[in-house]
CSV table of C-alpha atoms in Angstrom, one decimal:
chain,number,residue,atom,x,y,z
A,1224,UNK,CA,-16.8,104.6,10.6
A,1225,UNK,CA,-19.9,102.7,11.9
A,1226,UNK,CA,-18.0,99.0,11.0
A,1227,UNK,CA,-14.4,97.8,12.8
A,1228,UNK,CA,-12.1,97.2,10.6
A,1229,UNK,CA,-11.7,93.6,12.3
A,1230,UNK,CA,-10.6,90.8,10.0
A,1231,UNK,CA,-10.9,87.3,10.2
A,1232,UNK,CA,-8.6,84.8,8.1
A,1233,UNK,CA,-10.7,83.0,5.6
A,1234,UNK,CA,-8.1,81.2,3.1
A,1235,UNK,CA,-4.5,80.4,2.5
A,1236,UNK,CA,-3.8,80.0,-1.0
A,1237,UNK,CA,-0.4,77.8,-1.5
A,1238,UNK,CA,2.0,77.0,-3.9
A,1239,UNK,CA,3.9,74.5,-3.8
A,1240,UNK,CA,7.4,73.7,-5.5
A,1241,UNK,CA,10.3,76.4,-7.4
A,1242,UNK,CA,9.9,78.9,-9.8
A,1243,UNK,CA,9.8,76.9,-13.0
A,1244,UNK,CA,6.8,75.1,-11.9
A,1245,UNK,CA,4.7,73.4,-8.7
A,1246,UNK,CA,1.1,72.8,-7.6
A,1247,UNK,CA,-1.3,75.1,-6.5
A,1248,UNK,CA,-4.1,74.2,-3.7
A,1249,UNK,CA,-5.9,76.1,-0.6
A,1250,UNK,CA,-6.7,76.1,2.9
A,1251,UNK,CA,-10.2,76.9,3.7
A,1252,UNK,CA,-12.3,77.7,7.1
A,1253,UNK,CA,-15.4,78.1,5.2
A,1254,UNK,CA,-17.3,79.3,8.4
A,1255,UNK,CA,-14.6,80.8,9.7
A,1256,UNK,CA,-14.8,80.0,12.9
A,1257,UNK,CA,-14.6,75.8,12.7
A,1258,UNK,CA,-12.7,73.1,11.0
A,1259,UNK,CA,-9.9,74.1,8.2
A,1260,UNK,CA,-10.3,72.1,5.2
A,1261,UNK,CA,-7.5,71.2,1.8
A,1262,UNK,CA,-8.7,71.8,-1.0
A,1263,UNK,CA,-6.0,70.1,-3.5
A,1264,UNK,CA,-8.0,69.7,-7.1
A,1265,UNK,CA,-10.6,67.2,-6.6
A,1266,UNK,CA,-9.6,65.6,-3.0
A,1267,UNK,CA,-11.3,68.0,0.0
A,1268,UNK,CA,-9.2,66.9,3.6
A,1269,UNK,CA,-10.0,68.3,7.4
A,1270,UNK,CA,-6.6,69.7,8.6
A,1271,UNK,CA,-5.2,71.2,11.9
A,1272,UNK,CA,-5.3,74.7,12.2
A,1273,UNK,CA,-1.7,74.7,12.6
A,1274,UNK,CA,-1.3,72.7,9.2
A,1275,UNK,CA,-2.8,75.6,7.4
A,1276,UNK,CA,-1.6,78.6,9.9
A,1277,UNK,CA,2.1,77.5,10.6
A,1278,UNK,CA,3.5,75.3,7.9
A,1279,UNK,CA,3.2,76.9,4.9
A,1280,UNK,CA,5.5,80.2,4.8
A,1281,UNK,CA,9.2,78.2,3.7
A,1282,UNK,CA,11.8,77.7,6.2
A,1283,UNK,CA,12.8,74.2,7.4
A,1284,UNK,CA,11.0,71.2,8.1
A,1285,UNK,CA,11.6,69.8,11.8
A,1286,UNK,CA,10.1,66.5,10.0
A,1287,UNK,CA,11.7,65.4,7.2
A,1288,UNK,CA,10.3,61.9,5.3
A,1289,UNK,CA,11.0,58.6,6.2
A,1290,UNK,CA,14.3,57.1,4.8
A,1291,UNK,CA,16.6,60.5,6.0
A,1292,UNK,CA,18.8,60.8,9.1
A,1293,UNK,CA,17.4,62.8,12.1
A,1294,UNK,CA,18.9,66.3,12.8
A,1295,UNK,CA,18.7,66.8,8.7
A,1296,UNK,CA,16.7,69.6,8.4
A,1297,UNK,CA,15.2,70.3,4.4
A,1298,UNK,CA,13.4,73.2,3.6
A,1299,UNK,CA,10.2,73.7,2.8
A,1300,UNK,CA,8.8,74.0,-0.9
A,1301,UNK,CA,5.3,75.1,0.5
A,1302,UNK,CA,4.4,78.6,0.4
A,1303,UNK,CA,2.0,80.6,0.9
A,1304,UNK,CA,1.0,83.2,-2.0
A,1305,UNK,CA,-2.3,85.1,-0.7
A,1306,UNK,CA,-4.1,85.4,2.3
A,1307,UNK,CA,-7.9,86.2,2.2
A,1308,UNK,CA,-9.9,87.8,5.1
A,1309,UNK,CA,-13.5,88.5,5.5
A,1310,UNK,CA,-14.4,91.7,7.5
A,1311,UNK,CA,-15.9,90.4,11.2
A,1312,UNK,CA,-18.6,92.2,10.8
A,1313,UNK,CA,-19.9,91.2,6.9
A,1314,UNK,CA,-19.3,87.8,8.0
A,1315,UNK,CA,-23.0,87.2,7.9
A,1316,UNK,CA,-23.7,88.8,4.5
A,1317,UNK,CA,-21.0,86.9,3.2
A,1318,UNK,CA,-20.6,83.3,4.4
A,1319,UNK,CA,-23.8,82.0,4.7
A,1320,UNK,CA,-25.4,78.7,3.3
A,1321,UNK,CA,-25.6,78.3,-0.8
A,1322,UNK,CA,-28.5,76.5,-2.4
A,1323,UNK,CA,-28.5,75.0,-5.9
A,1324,UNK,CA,-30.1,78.0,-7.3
A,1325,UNK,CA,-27.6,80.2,-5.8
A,1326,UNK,CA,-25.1,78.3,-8.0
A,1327,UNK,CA,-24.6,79.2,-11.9
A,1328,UNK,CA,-26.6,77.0,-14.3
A,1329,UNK,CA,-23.8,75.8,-16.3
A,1330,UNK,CA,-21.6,75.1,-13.2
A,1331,UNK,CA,-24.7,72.9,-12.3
A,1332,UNK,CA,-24.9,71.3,-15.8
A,1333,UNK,CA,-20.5,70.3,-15.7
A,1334,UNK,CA,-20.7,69.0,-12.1
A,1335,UNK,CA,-23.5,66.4,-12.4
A,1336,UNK,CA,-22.1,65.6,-15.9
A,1337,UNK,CA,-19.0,64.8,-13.4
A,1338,UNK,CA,-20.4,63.0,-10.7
A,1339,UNK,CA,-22.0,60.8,-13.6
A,1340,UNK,CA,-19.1,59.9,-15.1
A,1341,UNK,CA,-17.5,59.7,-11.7
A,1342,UNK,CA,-19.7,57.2,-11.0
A,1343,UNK,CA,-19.9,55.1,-14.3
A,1344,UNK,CA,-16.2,55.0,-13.9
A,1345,UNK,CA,-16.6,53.7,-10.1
A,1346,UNK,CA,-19.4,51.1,-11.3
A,1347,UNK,CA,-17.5,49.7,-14.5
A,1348,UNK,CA,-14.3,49.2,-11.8
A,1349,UNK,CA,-16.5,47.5,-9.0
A,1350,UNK,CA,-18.2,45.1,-11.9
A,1351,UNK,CA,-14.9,44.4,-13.9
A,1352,UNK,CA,-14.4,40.9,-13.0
A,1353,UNK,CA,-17.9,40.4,-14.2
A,1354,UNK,CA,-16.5,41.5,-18.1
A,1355,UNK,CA,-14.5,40.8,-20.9
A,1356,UNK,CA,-13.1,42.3,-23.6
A,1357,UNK,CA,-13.1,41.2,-26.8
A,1358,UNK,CA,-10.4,43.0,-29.4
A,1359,UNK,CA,-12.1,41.8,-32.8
A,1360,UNK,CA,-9.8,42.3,-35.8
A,1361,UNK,CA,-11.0,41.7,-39.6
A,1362,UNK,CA,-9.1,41.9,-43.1
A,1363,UNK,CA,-9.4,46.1,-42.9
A,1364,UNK,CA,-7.2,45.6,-39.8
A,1365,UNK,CA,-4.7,44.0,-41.7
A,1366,UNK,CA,-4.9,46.0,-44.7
A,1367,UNK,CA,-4.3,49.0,-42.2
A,1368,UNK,CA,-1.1,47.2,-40.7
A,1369,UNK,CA,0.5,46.7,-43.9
A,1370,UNK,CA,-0.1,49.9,-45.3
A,1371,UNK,CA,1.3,51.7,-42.5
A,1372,UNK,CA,4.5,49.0,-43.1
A,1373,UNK,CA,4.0,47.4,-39.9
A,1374,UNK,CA,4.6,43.9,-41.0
A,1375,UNK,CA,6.0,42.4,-37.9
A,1376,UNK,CA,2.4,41.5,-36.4
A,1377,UNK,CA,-0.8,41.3,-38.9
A,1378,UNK,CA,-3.1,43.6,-36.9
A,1379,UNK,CA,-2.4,46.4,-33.8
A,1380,UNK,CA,-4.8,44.7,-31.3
A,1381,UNK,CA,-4.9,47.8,-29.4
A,1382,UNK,CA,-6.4,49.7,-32.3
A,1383,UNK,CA,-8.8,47.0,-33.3
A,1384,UNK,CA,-12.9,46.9,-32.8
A,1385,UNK,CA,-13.5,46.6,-28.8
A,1386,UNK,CA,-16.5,44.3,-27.5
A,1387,UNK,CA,-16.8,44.6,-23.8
A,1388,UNK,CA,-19.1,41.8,-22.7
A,1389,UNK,CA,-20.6,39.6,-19.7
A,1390,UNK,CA,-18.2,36.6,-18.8
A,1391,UNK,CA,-21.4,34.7,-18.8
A,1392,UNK,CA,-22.6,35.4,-22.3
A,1393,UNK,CA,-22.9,32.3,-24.4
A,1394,UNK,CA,-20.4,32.7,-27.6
A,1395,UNK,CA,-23.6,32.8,-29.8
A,1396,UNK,CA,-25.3,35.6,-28.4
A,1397,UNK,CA,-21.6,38.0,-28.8
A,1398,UNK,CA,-22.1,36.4,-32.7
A,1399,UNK,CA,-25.5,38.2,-32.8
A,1400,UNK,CA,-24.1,41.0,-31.6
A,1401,UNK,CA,-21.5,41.2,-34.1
A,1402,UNK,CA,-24.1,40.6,-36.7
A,1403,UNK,CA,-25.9,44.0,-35.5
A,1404,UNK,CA,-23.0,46.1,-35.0
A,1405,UNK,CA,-21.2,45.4,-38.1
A,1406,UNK,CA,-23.7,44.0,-40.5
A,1407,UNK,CA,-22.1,40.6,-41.2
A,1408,UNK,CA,-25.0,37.8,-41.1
A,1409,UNK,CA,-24.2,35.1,-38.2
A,1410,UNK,CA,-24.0,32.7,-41.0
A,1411,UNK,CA,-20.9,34.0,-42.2
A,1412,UNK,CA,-19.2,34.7,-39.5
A,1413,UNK,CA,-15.9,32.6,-39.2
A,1414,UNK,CA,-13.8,33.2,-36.2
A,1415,UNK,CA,-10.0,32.2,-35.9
A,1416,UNK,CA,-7.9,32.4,-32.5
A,1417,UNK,CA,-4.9,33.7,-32.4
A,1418,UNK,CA,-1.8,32.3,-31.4
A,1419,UNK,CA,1.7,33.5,-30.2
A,1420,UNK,CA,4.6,32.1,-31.9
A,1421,UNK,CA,8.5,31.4,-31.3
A,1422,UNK,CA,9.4,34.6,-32.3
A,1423,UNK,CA,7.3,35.9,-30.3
A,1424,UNK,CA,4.7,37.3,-32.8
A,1425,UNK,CA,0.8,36.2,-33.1
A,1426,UNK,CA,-0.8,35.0,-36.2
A,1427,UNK,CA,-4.2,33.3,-36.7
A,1428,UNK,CA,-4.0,29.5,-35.6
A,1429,UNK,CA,-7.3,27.6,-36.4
A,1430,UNK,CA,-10.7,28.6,-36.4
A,1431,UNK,CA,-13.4,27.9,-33.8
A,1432,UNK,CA,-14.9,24.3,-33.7
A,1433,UNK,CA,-18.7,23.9,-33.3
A,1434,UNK,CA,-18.2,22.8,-29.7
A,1435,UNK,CA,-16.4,25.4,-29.3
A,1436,UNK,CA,-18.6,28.5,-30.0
A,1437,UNK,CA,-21.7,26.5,-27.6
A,1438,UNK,CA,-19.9,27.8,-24.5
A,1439,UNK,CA,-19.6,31.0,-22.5
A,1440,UNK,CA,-16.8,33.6,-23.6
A,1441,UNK,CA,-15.4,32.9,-20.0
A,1442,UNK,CA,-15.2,29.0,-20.6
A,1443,UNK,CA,-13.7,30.0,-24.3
A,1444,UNK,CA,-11.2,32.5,-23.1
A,1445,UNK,CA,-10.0,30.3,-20.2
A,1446,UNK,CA,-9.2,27.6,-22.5
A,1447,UNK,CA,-7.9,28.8,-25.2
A,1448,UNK,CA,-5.8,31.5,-23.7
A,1449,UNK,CA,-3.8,28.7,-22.0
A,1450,UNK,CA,-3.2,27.0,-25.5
A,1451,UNK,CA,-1.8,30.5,-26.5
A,1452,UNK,CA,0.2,31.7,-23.7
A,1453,UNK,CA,-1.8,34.4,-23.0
A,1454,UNK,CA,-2.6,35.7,-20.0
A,1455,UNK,CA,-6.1,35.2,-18.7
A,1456,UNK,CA,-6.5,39.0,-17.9
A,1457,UNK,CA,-5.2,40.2,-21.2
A,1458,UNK,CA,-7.9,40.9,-23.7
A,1459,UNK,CA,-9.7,38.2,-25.6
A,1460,UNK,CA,-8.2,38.5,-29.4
A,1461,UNK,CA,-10.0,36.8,-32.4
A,1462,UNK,CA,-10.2,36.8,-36.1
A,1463,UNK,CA,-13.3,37.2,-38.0
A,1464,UNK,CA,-13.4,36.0,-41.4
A,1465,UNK,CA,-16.3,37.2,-43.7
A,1466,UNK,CA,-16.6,33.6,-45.5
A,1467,UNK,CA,-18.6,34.2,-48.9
A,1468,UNK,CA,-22.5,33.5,-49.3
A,1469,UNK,CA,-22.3,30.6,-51.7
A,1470,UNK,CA,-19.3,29.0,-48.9
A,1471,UNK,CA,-22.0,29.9,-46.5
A,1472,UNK,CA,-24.3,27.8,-47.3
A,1473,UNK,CA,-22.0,24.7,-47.2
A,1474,UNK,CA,-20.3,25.5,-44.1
A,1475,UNK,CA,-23.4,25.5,-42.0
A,1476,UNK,CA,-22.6,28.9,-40.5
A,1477,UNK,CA,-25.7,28.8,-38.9
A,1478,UNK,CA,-25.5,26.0,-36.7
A,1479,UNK,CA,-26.0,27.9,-33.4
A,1480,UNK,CA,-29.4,29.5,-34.3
């Protein structure tokens, strides 16, 4: 044979845990000559040599956790299940540098579908004390609680309509916004706040006073969340009441346009 049959050790694959069940992850030299890395689902780690090499074929640990007496020796639920080597010398045909192209289309697609969500996720978290929520419920929500004979509260806030808005927004602009997304006209739009009783259950108080709906849903949430006993970081929970068109036009619905 022209080729030595010299191999170097690319990858420990591990498994970790008994025979009923465990986790799965791998110890990589992807050049095979530097660093080792963990690969352990999403989360990618530099680790010793000997981390990879020495510590994952059973036995007993030396190094228990924190909490047990020294000398007590536990074994080891880290094992390792294959071992992959790369022939020395098809080390150049077969680790070498990968470009995008070299990478499957559809592989491409799910990763920066990933990374965007990834990072939606990370800029909703780093702006979340700029936002709200506000759990709208209406009479369908009601009509859904009692049919499902539910009676002890009037509405599951969980499952009702979610408005995540600006801290900052004034109270008639989120009105607008309700008047787009559901297609009730600002005018008749009559909101009720909720309010936690002695037995421990929430039912609509008293509606919204005109001074009321001229400030910011901050301003509106951290007042009237006090009055109910509710939290300042729980969601913001109100009623809207359709009122009809001829009550409409007596109510003055329209007082913040």
């Amino acid at each position: 044979r022209s080729g030595r049959n010299k191999y170097l050790l690319h990858s420990v694959l591990v498994h970790s845990g008994g025979v009923n069940g465990g986790h799965y992850y791998a110890y990589i030299r992807p050049d095979l000559r530097g660093k080792w890395f963990k690969f352990d689902d999403e989360r990618v780690t530099g680790e010793e040599a000997t981390r990879a090499l020495n510590d994952q074929y059973g036995g007993e640990d030396d190094n228990p956790a924190p909490g047990y007496q020294p000398g007590i020796k536990l074994p080891k639920y880290s094992n390792a299940y294959m071992l992959v080597y790369v022939r020395e010398s098809d080390q150049d045909n077969m680790i070498c540098e990968a470009s995008k192209k070299d990478i499957a289309t559809h592989l491409v697609s799910r990763l920066e579908k990933e990374q965007l969500e990834k990072d939606l996720k990370k800029k909703e978290k780093a702006e979340a004390h700029l936002y709200t929520v506000i759990k709208l419920s209406t009479t369908e929500d009601i009509s859904k609680q009692m049919e499902g004979d539910h009676h002890f509260d009037l509405v599951d806030h969980e499952a009702c309509r979610s408005f995540r808005v600006e801290k900052q927004t004034l109270f008639g602009d989120f009105k607008r916004k309700v008047a787009t997304d559901l297609g009730v006209p600002v005018e008749r739009q009559r909101y009720w706040l909720w309010a936690r009783r002695q037995n421990h259950t929430f039912r609509p108080n008293r509606t919204l006073s005109q001074s009321e709906e001229l400030l910011t849903v901050f301003e509106l949430q951290s007042t009237t969340n006090v009055n109910a006993k509710t939290p300042l970081t729980s969601n913001f929970c109100l009623f809207l009441e359709v009122i009809p068109e001829h009550v409409a036009a007596t109510w003055g619905g329209e007082r913040l346009l």
